[in-house]
N, C-alpha and C. Protein backbone atom coordinates (compact mmCIF):
# COMPACT_ATOMS: atom_id res chain seq x y z
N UNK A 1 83.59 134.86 98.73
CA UNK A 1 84.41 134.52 99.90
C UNK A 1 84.86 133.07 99.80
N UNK A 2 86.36 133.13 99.91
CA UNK A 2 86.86 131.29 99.68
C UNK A 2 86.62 130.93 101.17
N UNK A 3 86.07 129.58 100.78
CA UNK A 3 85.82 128.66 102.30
C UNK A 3 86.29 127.36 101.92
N UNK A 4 86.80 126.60 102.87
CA UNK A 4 87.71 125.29 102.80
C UNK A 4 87.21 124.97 103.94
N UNK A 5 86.17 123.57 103.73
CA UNK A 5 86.09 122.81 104.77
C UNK A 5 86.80 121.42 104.84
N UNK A 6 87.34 120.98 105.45
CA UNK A 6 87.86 119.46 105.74
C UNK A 6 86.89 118.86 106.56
N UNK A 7 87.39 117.06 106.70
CA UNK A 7 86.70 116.32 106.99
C UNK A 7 87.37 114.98 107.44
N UNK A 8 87.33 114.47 107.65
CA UNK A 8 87.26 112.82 107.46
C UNK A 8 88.50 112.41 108.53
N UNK A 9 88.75 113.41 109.98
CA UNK A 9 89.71 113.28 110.63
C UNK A 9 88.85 112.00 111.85
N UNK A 10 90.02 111.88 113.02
CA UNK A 10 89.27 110.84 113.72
C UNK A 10 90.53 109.75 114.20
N UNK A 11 89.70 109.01 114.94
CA UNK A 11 90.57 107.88 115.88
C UNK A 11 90.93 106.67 115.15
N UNK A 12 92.24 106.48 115.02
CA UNK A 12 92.67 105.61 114.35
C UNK A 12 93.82 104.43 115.30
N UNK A 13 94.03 103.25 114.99
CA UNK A 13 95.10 102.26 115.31
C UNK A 13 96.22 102.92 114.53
N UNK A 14 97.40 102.84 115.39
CA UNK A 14 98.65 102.36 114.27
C UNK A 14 98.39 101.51 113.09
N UNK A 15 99.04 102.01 111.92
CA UNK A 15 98.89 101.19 110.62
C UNK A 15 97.81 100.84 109.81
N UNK A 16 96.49 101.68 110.32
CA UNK A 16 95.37 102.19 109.68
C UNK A 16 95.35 103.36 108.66
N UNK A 17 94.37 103.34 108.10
CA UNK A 17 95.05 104.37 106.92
C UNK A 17 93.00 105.35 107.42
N UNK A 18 93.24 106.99 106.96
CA UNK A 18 92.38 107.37 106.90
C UNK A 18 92.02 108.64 105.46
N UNK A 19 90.86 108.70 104.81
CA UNK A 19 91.18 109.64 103.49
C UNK A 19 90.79 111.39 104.24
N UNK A 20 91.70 111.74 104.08
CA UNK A 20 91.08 113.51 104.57
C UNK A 20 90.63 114.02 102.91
N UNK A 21 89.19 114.92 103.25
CA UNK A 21 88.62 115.95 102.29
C UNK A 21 88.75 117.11 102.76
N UNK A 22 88.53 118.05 101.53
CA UNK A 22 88.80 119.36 101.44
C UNK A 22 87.53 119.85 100.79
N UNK A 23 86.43 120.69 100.76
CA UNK A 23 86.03 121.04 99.92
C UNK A 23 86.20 122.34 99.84
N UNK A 24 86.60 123.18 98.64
CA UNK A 24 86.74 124.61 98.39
C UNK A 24 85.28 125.40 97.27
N UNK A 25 85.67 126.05 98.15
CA UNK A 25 84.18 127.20 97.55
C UNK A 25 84.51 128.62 97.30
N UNK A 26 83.84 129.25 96.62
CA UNK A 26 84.18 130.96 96.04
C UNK A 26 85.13 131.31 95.60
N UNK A 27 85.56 130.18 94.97
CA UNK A 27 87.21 130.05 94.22
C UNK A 27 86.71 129.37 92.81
N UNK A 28 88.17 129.67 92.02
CA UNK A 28 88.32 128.98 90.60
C UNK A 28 89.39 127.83 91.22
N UNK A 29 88.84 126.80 91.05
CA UNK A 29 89.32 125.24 91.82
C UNK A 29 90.09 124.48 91.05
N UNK A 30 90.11 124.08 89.95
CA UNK A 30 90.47 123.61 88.90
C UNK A 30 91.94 124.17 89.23
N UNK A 31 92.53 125.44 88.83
CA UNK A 31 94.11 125.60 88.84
C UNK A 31 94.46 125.99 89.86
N UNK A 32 93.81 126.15 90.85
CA UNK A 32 94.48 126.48 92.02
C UNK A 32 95.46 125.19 92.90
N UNK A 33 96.36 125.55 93.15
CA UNK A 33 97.48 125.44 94.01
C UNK A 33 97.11 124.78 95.49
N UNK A 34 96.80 123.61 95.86
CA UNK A 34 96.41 122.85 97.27
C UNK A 34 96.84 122.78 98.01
N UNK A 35 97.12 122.78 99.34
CA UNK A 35 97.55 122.09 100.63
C UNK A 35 97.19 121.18 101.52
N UNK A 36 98.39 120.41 102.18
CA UNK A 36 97.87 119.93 103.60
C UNK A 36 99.00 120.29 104.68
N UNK A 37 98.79 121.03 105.53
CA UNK A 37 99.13 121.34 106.75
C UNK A 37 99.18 120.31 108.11
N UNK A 38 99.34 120.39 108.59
CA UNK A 38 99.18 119.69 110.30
C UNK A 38 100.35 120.77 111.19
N UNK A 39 99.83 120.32 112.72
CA UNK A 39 99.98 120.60 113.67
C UNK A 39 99.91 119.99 114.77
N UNK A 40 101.03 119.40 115.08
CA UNK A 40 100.68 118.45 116.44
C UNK A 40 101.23 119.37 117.77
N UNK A 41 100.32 118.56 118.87
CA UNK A 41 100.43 119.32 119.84
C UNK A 41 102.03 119.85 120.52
N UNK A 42 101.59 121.23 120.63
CA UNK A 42 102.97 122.08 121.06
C UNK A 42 104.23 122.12 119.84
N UNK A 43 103.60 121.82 119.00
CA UNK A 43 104.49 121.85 117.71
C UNK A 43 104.27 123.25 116.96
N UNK A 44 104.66 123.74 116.14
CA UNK A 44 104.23 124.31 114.93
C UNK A 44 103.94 123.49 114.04
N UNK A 45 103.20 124.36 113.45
CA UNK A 45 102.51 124.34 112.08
C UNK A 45 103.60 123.75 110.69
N UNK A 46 102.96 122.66 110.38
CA UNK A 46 104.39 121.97 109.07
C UNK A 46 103.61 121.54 107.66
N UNK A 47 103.94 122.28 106.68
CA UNK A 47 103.59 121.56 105.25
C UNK A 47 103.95 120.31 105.54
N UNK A 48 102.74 119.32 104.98
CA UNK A 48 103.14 117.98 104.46
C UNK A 48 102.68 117.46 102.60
N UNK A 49 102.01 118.45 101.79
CA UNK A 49 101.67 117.83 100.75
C UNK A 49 101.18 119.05 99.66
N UNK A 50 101.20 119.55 98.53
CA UNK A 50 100.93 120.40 97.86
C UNK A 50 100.24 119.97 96.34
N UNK A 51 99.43 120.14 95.99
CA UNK A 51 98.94 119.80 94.71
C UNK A 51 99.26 121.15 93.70
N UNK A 52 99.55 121.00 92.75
CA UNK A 52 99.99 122.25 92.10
C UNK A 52 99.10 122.44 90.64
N UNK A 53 97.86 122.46 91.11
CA UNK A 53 96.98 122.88 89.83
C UNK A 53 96.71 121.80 89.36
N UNK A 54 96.97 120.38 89.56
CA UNK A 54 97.08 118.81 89.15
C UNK A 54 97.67 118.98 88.47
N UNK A 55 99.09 119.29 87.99
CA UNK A 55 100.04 119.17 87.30
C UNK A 55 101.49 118.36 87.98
N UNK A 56 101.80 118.74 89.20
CA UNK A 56 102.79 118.38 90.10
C UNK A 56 101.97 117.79 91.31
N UNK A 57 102.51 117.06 91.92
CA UNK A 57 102.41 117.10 93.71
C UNK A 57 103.93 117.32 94.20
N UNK A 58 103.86 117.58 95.45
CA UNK A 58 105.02 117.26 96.03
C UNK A 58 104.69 116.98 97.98
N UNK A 59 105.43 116.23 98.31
CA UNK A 59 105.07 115.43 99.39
C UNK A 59 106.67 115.59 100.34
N UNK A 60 105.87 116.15 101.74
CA UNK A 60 106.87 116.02 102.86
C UNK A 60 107.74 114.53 103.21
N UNK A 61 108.99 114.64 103.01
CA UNK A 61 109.78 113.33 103.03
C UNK A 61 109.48 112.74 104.03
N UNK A 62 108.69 112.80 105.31
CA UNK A 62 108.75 112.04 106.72
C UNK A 62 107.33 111.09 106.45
N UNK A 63 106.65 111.59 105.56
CA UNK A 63 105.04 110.60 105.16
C UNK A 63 105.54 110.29 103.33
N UNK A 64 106.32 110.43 102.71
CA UNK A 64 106.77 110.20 101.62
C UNK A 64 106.13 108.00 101.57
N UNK A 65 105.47 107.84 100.26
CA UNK A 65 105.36 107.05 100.68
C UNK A 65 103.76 105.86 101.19
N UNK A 66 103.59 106.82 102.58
CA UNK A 66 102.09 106.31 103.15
C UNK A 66 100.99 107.28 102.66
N UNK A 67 101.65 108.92 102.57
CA UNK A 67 100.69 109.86 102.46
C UNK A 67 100.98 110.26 100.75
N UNK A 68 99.31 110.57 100.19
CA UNK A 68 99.21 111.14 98.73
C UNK A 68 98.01 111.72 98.47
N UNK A 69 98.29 113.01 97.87
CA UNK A 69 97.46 114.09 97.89
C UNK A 69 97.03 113.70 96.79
N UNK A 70 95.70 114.25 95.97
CA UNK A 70 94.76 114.14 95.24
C UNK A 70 93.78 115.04 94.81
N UNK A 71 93.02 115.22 93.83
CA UNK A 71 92.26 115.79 93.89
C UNK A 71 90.66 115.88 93.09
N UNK A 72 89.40 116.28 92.81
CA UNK A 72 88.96 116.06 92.08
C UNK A 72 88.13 117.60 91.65
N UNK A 73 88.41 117.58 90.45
CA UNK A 73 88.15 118.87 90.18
C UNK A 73 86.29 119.36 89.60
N UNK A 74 85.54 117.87 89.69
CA UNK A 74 83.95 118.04 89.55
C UNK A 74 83.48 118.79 90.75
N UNK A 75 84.11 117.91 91.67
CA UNK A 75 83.52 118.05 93.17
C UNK A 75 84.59 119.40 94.14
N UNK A 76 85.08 119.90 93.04
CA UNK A 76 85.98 121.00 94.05
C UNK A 76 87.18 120.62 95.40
N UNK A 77 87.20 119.51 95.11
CA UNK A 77 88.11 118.63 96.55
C UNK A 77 89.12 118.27 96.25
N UNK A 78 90.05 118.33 97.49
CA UNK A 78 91.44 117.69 97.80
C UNK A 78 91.30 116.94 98.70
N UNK A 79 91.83 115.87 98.47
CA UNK A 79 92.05 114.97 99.19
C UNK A 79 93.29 114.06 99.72
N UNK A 80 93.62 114.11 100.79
CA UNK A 80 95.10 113.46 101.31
C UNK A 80 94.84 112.25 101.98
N UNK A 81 95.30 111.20 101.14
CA UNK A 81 95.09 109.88 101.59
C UNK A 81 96.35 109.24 102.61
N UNK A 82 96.14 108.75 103.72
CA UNK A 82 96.53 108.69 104.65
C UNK A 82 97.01 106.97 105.26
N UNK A 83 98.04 106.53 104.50
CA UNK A 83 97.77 104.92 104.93
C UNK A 83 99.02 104.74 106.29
N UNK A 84 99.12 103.56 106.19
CA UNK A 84 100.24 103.21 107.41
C UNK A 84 100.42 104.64 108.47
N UNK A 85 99.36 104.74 109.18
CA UNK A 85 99.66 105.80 110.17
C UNK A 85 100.22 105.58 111.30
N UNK A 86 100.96 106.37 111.52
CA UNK A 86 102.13 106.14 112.94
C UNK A 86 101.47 107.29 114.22
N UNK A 87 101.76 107.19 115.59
CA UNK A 87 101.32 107.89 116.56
C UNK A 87 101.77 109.05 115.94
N UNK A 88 103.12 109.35 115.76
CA UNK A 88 103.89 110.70 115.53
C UNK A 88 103.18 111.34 113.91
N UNK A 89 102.15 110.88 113.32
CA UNK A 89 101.20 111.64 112.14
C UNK A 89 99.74 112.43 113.19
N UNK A 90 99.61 111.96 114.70
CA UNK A 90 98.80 113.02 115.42
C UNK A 90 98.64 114.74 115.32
N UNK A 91 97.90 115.22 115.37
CA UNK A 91 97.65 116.32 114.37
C UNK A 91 96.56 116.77 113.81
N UNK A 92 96.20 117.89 114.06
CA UNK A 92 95.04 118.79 113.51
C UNK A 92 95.55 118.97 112.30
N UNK A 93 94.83 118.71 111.17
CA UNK A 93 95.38 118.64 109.50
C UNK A 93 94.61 120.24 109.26
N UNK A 94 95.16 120.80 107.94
CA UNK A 94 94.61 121.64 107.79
C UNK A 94 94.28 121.82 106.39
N UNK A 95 93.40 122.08 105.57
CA UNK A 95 93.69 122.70 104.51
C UNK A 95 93.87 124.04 103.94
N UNK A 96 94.83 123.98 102.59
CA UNK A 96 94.91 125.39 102.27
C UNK A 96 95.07 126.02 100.68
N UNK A 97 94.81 126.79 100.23
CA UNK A 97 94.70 127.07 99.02
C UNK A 97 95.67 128.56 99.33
N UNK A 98 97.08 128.07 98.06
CA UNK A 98 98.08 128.89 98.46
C UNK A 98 98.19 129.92 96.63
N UNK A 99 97.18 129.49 95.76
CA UNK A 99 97.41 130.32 94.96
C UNK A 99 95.63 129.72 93.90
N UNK A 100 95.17 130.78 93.37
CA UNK A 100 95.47 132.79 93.21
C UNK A 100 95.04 133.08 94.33
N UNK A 101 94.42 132.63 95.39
CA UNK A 101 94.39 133.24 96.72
C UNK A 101 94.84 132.55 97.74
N UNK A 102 94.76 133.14 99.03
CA UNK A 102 95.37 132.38 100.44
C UNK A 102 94.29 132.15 100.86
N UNK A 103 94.25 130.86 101.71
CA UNK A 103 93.08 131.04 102.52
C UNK A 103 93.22 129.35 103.14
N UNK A 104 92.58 129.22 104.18
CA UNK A 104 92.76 127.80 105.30
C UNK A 104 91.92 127.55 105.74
N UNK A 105 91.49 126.34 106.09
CA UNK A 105 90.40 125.46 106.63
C UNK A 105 90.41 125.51 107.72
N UNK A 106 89.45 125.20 108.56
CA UNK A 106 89.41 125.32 110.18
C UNK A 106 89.90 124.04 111.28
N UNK A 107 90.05 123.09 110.18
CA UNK A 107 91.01 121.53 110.52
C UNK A 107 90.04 120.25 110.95
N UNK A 108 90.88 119.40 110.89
CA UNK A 108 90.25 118.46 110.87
C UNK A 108 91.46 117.32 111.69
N UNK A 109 90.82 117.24 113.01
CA UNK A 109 92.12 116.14 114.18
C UNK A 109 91.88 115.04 113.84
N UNK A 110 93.44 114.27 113.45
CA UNK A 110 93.45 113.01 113.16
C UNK A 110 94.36 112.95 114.56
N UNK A 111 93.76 111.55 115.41
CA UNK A 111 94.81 110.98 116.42
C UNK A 111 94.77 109.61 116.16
N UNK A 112 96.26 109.10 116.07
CA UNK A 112 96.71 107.93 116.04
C UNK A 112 97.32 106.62 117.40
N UNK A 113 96.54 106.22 117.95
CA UNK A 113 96.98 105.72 119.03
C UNK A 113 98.14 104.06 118.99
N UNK A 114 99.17 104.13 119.26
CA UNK A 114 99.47 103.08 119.70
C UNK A 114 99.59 101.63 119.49
């Protein structure tokens, strides 16, 4: 059974930076395909970052920049590093593993105040 836990969400200043983890389990980790998700309130649900087996990334143009995905393949983790944060990056982050299987993390709220 794949399980994706995140981590490292939390209260931040404007222009603080924070690192989000991922850890994935009951999976082959190494080539699989990463995500980061968010969701801010009354919003939908929006890709912001994709790791592609560590071969590619590709990164949502509105955090292009402050935000960069990562990963380490000893420890089974993704990680989305999070600098210059703005109020409007508020948001339950999510992770997700979009290939050879689907499957999502239960999130992890980053709020950015002001």
């Amino acid at each position: 059974q794949v399980q994706l836990v995140e981590s490292g969400g939390g209260l931040v200043q404007a222009g603080e930076s924070l690192r989000l983890s991922c850890v994935a389990s009951g999976m082959i980790f190494s080539t699989s395909v990463m995500g980061w998700y968010r969701q801010a309130p009354g919003k939908q649900r929006e890709w912001v970052a994709t790791d592609n087996g560590g071969r590619t990334t590709n990164i949502l143009n509105a955090v292009k920049g402050r935000f960069t995905i990562s990963r380490d393949n000893a420890k089974n983790t993704v990680f989305l590093q999070m600098n210059s944060l703005k109020p409007e990056d508020t948001a339950v982050y999510y992770c997700n593993v979009a290939w050879p299987v689907v499957a999502w993390g239960k999130g992890t709220l980053v709020t950015v105040s002001s």
